XYZ file of C-alpha atoms in Angstrom:
619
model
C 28.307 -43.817 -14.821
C 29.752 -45.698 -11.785
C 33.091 -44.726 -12.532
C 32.484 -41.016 -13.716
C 31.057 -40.921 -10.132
C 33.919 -41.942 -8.681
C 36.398 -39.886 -10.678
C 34.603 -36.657 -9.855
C 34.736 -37.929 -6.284
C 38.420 -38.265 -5.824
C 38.856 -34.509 -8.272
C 36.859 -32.429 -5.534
C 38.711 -34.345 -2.678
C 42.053 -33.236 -4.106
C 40.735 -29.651 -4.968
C 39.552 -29.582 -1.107
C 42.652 -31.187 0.748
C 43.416 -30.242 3.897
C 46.161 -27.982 2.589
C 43.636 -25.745 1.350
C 43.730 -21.851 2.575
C 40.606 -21.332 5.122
C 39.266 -17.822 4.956
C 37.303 -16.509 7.962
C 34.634 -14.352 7.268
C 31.682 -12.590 9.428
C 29.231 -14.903 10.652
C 26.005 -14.641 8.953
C 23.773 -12.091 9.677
C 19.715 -12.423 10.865
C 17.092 -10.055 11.064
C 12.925 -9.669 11.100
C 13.108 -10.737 7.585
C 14.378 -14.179 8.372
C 14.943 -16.944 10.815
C 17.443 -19.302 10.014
C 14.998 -22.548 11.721
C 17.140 -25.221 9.880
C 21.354 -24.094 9.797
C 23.486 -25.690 7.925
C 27.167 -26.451 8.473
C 28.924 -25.038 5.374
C 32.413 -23.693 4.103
C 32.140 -20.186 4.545
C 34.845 -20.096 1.927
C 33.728 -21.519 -0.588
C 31.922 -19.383 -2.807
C 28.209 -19.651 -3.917
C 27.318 -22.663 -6.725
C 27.030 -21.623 -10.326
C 28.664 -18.011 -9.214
C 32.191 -18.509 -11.239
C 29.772 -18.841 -14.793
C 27.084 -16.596 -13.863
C 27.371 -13.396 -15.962
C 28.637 -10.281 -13.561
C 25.707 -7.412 -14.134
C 22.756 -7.073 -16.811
C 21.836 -3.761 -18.664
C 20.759 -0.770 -16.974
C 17.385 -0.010 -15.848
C 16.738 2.884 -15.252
C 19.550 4.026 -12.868
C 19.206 -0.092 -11.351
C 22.194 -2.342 -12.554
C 21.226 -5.918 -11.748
C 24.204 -7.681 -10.608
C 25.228 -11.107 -9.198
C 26.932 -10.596 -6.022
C 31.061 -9.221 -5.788
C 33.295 -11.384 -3.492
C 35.878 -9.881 -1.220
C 39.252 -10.413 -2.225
C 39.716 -13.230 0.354
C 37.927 -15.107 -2.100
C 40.916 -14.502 -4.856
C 42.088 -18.116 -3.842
C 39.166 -19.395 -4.436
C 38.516 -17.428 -8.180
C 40.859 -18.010 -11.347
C 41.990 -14.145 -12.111
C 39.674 -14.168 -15.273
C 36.470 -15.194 -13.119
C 37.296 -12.319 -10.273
C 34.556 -10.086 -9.606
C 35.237 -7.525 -6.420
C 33.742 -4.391 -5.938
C 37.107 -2.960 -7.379
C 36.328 -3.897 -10.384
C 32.420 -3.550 -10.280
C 33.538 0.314 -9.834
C 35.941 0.390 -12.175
C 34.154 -1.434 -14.625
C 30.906 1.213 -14.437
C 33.144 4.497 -14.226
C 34.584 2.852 -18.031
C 31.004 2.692 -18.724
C 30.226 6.291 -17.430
C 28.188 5.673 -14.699
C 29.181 6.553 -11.010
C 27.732 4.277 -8.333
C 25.796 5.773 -5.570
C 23.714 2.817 -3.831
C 24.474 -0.843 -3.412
C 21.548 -3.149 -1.986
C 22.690 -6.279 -0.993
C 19.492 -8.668 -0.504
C 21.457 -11.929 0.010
C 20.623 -13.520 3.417
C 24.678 -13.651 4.456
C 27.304 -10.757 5.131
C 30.586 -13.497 4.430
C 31.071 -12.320 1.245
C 32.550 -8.624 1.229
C 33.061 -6.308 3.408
C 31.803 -2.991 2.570
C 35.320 -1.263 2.848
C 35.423 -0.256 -0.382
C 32.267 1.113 -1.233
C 32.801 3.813 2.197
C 35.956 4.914 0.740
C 34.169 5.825 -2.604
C 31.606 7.395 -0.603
C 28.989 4.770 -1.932
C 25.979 4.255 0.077
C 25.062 0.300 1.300
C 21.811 -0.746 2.228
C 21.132 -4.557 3.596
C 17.908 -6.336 3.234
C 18.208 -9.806 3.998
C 15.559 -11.590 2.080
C 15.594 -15.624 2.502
C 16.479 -16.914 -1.115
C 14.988 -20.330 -0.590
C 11.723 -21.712 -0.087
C 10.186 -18.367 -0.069
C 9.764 -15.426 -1.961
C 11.209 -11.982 -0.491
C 8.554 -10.623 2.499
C 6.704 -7.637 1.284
C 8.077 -5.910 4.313
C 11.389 -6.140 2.460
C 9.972 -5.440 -0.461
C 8.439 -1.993 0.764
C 11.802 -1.487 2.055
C 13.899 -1.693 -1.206
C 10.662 0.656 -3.009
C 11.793 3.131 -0.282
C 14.942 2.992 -0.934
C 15.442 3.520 -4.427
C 12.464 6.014 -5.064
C 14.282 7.995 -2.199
C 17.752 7.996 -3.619
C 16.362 8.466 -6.665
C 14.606 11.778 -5.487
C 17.424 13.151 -3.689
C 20.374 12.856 -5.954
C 21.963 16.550 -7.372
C 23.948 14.408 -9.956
C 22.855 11.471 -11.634
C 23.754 8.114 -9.866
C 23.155 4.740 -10.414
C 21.863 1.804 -7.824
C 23.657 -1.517 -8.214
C 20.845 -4.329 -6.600
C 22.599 -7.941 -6.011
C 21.746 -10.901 -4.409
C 23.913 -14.641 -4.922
C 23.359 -14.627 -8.653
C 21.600 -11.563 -9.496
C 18.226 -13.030 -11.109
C 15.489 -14.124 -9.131
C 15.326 -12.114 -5.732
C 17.154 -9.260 -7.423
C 14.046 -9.467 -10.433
C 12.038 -9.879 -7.923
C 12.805 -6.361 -6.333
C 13.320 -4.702 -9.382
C 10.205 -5.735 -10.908
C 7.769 -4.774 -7.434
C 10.107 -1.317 -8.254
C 8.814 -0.874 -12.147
C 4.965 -2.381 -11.254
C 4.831 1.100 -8.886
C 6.935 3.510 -9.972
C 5.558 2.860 -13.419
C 2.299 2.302 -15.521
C 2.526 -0.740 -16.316
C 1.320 -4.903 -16.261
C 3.337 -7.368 -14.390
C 3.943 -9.042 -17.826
C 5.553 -5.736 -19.496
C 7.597 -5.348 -16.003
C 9.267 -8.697 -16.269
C 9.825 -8.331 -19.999
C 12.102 -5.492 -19.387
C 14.092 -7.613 -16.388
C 14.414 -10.263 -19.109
C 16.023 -8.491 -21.602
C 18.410 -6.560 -19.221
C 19.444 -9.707 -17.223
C 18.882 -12.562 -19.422
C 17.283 -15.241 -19.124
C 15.570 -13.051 -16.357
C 13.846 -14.521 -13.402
C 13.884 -18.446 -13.669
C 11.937 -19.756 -10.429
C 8.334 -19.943 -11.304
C 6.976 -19.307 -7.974
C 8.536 -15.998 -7.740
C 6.797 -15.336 -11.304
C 3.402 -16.752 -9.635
C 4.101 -14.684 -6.623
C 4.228 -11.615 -8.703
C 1.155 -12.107 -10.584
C -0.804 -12.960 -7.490
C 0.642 -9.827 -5.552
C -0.827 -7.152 -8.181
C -3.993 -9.153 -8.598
C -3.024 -9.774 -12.293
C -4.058 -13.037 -14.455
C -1.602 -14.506 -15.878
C -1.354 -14.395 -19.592
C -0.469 -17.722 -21.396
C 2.376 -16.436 -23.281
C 4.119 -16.268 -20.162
C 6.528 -18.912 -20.373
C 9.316 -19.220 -17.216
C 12.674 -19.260 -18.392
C 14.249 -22.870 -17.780
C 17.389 -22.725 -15.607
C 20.658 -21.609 -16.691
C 23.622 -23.907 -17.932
C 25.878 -22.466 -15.206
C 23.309 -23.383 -12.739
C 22.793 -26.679 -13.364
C 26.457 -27.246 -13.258
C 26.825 -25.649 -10.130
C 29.530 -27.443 -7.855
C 29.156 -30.936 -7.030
C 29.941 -32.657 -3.498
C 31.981 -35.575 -2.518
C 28.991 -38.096 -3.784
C 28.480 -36.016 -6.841
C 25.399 -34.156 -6.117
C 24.907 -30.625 -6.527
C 25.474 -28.661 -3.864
C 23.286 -26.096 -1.861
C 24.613 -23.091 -0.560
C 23.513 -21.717 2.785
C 22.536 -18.624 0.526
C 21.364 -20.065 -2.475
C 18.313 -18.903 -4.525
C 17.296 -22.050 -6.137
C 15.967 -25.624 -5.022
C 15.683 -27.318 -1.722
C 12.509 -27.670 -0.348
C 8.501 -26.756 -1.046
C 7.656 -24.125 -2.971
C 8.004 -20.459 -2.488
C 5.086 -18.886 -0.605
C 3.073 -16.946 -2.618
C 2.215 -13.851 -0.659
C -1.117 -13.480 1.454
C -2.887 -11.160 0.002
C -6.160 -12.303 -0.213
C -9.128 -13.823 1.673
C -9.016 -17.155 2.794
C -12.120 -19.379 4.295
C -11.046 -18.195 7.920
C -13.454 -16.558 9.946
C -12.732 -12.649 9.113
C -12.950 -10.141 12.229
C -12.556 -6.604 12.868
C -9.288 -7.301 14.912
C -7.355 -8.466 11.873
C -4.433 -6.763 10.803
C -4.531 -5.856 7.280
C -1.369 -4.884 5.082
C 2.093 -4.762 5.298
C 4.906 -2.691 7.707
C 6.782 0.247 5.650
C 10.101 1.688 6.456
C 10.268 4.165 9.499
C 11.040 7.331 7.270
C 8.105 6.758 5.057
C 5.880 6.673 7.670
C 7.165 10.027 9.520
C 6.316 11.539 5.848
C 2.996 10.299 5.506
C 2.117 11.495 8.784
C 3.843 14.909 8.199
C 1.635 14.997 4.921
C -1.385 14.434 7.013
C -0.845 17.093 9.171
C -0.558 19.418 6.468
C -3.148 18.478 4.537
C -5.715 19.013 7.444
C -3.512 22.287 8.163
C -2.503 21.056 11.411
C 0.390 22.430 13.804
C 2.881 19.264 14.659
C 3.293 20.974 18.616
C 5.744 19.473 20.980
C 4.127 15.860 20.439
C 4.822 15.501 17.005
C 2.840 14.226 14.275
C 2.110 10.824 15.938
C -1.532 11.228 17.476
C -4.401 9.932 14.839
C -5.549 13.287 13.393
C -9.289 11.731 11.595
C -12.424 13.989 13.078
C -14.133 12.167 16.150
C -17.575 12.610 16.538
C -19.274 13.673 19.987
C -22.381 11.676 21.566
C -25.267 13.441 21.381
C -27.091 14.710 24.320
C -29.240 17.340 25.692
C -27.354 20.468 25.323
C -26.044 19.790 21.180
C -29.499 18.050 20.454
C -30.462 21.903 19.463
C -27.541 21.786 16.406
C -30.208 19.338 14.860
C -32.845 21.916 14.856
C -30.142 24.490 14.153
C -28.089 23.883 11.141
C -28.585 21.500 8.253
C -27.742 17.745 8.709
C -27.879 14.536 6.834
C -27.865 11.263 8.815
C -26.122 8.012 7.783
C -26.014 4.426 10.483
C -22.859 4.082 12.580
C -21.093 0.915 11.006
C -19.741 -1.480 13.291
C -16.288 -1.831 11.662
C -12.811 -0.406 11.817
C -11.494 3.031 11.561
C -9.455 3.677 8.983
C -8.148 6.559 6.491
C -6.779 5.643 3.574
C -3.666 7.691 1.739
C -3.541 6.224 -2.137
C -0.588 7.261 -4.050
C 0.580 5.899 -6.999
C 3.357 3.465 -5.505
C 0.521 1.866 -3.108
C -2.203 2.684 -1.147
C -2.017 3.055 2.696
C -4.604 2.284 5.403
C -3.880 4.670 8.536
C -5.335 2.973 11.886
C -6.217 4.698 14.958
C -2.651 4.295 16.115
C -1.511 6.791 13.460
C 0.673 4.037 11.651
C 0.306 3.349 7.755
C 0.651 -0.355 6.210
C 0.048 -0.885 2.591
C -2.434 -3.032 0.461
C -2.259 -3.444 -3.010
C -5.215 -1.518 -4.622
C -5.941 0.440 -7.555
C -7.436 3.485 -8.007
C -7.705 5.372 -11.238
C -7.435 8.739 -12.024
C -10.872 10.401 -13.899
C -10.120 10.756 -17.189
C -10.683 14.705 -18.155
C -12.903 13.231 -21.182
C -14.831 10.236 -19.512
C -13.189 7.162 -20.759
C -10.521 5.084 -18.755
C -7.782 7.525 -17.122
C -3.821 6.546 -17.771
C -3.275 7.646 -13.876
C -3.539 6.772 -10.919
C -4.619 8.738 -7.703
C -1.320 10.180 -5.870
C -1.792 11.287 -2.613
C -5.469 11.538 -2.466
C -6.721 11.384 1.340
C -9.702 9.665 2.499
C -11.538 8.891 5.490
C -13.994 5.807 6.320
C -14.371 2.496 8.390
C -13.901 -1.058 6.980
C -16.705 -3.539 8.017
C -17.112 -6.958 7.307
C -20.168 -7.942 5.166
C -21.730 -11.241 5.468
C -23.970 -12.343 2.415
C -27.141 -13.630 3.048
C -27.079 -16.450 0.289
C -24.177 -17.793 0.438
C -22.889 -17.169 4.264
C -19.386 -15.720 3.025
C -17.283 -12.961 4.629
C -16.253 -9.772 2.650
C -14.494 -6.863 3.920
C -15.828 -3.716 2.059
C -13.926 0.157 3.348
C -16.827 2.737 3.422
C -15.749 6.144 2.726
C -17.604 9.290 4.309
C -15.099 11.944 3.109
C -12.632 13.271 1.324
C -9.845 15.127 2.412
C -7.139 15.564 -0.267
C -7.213 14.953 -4.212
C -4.002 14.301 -5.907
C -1.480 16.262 -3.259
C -4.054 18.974 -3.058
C -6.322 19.744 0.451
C -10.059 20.209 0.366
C -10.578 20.159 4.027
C -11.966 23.767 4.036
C -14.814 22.736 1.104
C -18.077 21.995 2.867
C -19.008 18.619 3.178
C -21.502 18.192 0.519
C -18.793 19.020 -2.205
C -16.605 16.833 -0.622
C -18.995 14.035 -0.834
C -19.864 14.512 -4.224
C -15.901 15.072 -5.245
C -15.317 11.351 -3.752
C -18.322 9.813 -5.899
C -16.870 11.569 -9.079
C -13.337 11.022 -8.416
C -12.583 8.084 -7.163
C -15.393 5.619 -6.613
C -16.866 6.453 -10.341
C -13.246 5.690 -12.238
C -12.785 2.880 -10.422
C -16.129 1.418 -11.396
C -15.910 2.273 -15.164
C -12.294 0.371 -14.885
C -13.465 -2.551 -13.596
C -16.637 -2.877 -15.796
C -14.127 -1.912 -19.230
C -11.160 -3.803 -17.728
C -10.763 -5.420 -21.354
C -10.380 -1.903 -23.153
C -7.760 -0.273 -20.560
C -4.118 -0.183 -20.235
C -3.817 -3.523 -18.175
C -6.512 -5.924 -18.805
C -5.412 -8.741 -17.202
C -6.491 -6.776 -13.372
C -8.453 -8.803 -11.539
C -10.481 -6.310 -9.158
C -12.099 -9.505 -7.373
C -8.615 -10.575 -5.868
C -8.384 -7.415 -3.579
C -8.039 -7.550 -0.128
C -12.061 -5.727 0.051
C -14.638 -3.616 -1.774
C -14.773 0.048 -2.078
C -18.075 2.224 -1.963
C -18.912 5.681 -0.706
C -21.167 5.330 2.046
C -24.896 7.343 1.635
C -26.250 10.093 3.534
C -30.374 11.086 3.755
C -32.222 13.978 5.004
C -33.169 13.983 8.778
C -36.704 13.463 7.566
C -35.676 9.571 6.775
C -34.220 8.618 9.648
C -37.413 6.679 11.308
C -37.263 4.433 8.034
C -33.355 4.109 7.895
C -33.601 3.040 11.748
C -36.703 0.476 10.905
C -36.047 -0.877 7.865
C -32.376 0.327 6.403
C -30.269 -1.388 9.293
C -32.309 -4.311 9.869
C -31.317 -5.332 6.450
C -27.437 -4.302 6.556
C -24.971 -7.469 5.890
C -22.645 -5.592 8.806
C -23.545 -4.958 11.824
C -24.618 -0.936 13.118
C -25.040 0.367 16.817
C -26.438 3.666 15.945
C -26.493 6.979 13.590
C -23.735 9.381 12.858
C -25.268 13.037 12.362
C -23.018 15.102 9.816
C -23.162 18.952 9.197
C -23.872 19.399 5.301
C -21.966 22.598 4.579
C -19.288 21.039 7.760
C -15.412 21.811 7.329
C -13.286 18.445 8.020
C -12.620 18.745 11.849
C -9.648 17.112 12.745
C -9.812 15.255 15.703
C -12.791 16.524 17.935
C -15.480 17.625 16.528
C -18.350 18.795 18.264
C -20.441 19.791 15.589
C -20.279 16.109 14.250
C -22.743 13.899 16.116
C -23.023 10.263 16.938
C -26.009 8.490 18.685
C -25.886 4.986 19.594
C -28.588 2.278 21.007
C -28.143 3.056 24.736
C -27.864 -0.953 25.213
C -24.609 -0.865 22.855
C -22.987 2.365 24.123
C -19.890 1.686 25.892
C -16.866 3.014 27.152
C -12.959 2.536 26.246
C -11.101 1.406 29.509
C -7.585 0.364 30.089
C -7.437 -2.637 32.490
C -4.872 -3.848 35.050
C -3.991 -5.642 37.825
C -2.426 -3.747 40.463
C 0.790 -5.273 42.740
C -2.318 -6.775 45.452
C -4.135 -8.208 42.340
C -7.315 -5.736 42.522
C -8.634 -5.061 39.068
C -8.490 -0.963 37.690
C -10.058 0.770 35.141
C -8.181 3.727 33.985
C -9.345 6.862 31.538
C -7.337 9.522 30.185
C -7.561 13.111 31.719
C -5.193 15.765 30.542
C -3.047 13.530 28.683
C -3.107 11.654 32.225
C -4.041 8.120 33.477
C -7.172 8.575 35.891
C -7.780 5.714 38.166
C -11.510 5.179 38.461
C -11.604 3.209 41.844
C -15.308 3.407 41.572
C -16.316 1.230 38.825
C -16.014 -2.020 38.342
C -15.958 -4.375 35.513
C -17.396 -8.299 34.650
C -16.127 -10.595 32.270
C -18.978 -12.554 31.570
C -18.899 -15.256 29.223
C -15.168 -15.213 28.901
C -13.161 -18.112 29.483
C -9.770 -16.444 29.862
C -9.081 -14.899 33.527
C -9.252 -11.024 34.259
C -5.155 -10.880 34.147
C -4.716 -11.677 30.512
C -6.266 -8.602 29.743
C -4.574 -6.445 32.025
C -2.267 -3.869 30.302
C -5.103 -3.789 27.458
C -7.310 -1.250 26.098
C -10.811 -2.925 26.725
C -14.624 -1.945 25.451
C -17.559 -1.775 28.053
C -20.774 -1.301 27.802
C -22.826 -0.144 31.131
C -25.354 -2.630 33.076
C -27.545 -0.508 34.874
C -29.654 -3.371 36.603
C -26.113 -4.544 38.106
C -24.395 -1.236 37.795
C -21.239 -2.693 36.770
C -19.328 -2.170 33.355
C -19.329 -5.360 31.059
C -16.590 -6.410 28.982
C -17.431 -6.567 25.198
C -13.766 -6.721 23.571
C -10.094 -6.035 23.516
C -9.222 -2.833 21.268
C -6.527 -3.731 19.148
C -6.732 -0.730 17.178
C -6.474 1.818 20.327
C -3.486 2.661 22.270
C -5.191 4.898 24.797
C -8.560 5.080 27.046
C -11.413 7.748 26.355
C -10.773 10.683 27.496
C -13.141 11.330 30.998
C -14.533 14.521 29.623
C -15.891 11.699 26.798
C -17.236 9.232 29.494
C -18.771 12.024 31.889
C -21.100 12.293 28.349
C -21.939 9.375 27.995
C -23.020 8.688 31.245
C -25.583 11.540 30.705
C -26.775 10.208 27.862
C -26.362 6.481 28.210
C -26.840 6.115 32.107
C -28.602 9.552 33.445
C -31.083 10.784 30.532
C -31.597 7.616 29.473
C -32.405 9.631 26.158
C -34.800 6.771 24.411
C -35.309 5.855 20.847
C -38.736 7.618 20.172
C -37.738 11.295 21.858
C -34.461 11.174 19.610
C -36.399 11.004 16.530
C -38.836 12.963 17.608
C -36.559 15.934 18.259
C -34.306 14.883 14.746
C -37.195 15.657 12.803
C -37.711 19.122 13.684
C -36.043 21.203 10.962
């Protein structure tokens, strides 16, 4: 063994003699996807271990050819003619099969090894996404990016095209991808998704972690059958260094320290709150089309601003002068949760949670499709609109944190807008539609299409949220909301035969326990270090030099909140505003048209408990 050491030894030292040819290439590349914490000194030359062996490309899928990566020709020293593998001959060698290239996605983590002069002068779009082959699992950011990618070039083609996807070796990042692609383009069970990599690439994907991490990412249990691939012959020969070890490229997809991350998709034991962010980025494109599909949906005009202002229907406090609507028109009542605003965009490649700040990030949910005659549906929502707030529940038992989204409304089923139905259909359409499906899913999981889903391992719950006559709303005050496992400040007051109102809507009524109503500044600390509260007036900062503002019981000082938007609620003993918490989910103050009405009804009427319900009853 000693001596086979040293014979290998003194072969790679004359292979890599000073003599040698040294190719320059372009310095590695970094972006958001990864941070190169540890670098390496390593031949930029030399090409990648186990890549003269590797097989070139798999089968088709689709219009995806999975593919190991090409080297430049400055590699040609490096590569016996037979082993050669440029994009010259990656073209030529699909045009012999009859397919014309379109897209290359290069997910390696390095730009030495081509340059992409070749593909421009076929006209042959290339897309980089840097994804970090060691350690770790691809980021679902990247992920979301190659979805985008594909399903868009996919979409807009005239003549069919095909997608070549590489990283170093063409296996486990670029299965990885492909498979996330399948799972939600696709009907389909993480199992049946890397079946069809497998045969296409063989042996497939061969890290278990990134199997794991797919399993864990669509909330699927995985089946015992599953077996991982073990590693391939050419890479566990890869090339060895001057004491005979294998060595690990700077790019390499295999070995080297812990274990992949799996991705963090679910709970943990950490204190939940309503600041968390939940979900993950998606490309800039996707998200002007989302937004563009929620303006039309709720037959909005996009104006000289765009499409980037939140369009969800705001409620209006109630006061003196709309207190009559109650007595008016006909109104259900349901308690004012606590939570987060979100709406929620489900199609069939994800679903989206839209904050207050108008920008989309995607969870991985489900949500079936009714089935025309009951039973479990084959589909899955796509583009179905809804509206609602996510709260945090705390159990009484046990102590434990879930979130759970509420939804109040419905705004679009399956690409097609119901904003102009009256609320009560609405409501009903969201029970019958989406939350009843889902239920009969999850209680028949065994009898549907992928019964290995494991509903429990979502990010939250989903329910509708209820709604009760005006006549109940003493007993949902006394004894509804006293037993909630989220916390409520008040009621929300909701027209039964009601349009959806984008934005403001006055006939949509919120009242609030005056000791909890509060106020939306935005704080900061002018050049002579005063403290300001600002509000919004005509799409303009107002400076109200009146008020003033405590931070009681923080331990932070006033200036690390400056620049923020910050909740207050009023103290009228001290007649100050009183900090309650930093608004992560708002960009901008109230408006001061918002906070004049308040003031009448918070500060001025001092409308009390027992002359609100006094006056809701009346019908």
């Amino acid at each position: 063994m000693f001596l086979e050491r040293e014979e290998r030894r003194k072969r790679l030292r004359r292979d890599r003699s000073d003599d040698r040819p040294v190719h320059v290439s372009q310095p590695p590349v970094y972006d958001h996807f990864y941070q190169n914490r540890n670098p390496r000194s390593y031949d930029k030359s030399r090409i990648p271990p186990g890549w003269l062996d590797c097989p070139s490309v798999g089968q088709e899928i689709g219009c995806i050819i999975p593919s190991k990566v090409p080297l430049g020709e400055s590699y040609n020293d490096c590569v016996p003619p037979g082993k050669r593998y440029s994009f010259k001959q990656v073209i030529h060698q699909q045009r012999v099969l009859g397919r014309k290239l379109g897209l290359v996605i290069d997910l390696t983590n390095t730009s030495r090894y081509y340059q992409t002069t070749d593909l421009k002068r076929e006209g042959i779009k290339h897309v980089k996404i840097q994804c970090k082959g060691r350690d770790s699992v691809p980021e679902n950011v990247a992920v979301n990016t190659f979805v985008y990618e594909v399903s868009q070039f996919l979409l807009r083609q005239k003549s069919k095209k095909y997608i070549l996807v590489h990283c170093t070796h063409g296996h486990n990042r670029t299965g990885y991808m492909i498979i996330h692609y399948l799972m939600r383009s696709q009907s389909m069970s993480v199992t049946q998704a890397i079946k069809i990599f497998n045969e296409a690439r063989p042996p497939g994907i061969y890290k278990p972690d990134y199997i794991d991490a797919l399993y864990a990412f669509y909330h699927e249990r995985r089946p015992e059958m599953v077996v991982c691939p073990s590693t391939p012959e050419w890479k566990r020969s890869s090339d060895l260094d001057l004491n005979g070890d294998a060595v690990a490229d700077d790019d390499d997809d295999d070995g080297g320290g812990g274990p992949a991350a799996l991705p963090e998709n679910h709970e943990t034991d950490a204190v939940l709150t309503n600041d968390d962010i939940l979900g993950d980025e998606i490309p800039r494109d996707q998200l002007e089309s989302m937004r563009s599909f929620c303006y039309q949906t709720l037959k909005l005009n996009l104006g000289v601003r765009g499409h980037a202002q939140f369009p969800g229907s705001h409620p209006v406090s109630l006061n003196r002068d709309n207190l009559q609507l109650l007595r008016q028109r006909y109104y259900y009542a349901t308690w004012k949760a606590d939570g987060t605003r979100y709406m929620m965009l489900i199609t069939v490649d994800g679903c989206y949670l839209i904050d207050r700040s108008f920008n989309f990030r995607r969870v991985q949910m489900r949500f079936p499709a009714r089935h025309p005659n009951e039973g479990i549906g084959e589909r899955t929502h796509h583009f179905t609109l809804l509206d609602g707030e996510m709260v945090i529940d705390t159990l009484p038992d046990s102590q434990k944190q879930e979130r759970r989204y509420l939804i109040y409304d419905m705004m679009a089923i399956n690409t097609v807008s119901i904003v102009e139905r009256p609320f009560y259909e609405r409501w009903k359409m969201l029970e019958k539609e989406v939350i009843e499906p889902r239920n009969y899913e999850r209680q028949n999981i065994y009898q549907s299409r992928n019964p290995y889903y494991r509903y429990d391992l979502e990010p939250f719950r989903v329910r509708r949220k209820d709604f009760w006559l005006l006549s109940t709303v003493n007993k949902v005050l006394k004894e509804f909301i006293p037993r909630l496992s989220h916390e409520a400040d008040g009621l929300i007051f909701q027209g039964w035969d009601d349009p959806y109102v984008p934005r403001t809507h006055e006939g949509l009524l919120k009242w609030k326990y005056a000791r909890l109503n509060s106020v939306d500044f935005l704080f900061e600390i002018s050049s002579d270090d005063r403290p300001q509260l600002y509000l919004f007036e005509r799409g303009k900062r107002k400076l109200m030099d009146r008020d003033t503002v405590e931070f009681r019981d923080v331990s932070d000082p006033p200036s690390s909140f400056s620049g923020k938007i910050i909740e207050c609620s009023w103290d009228p003993d001290q007649q100050v505003w009183v900090y309650m918490r930093i608004r992560t989910d708002k960009s901008t103050p109230n408006d001061f048209n918002t906070f004049k009405k308040l003031l009448e009804i918070s500060v001025l009427d001092g409308l009390g408990v027992l002359w609100f319900l006094m006056a809701a009853a009346v019908q």
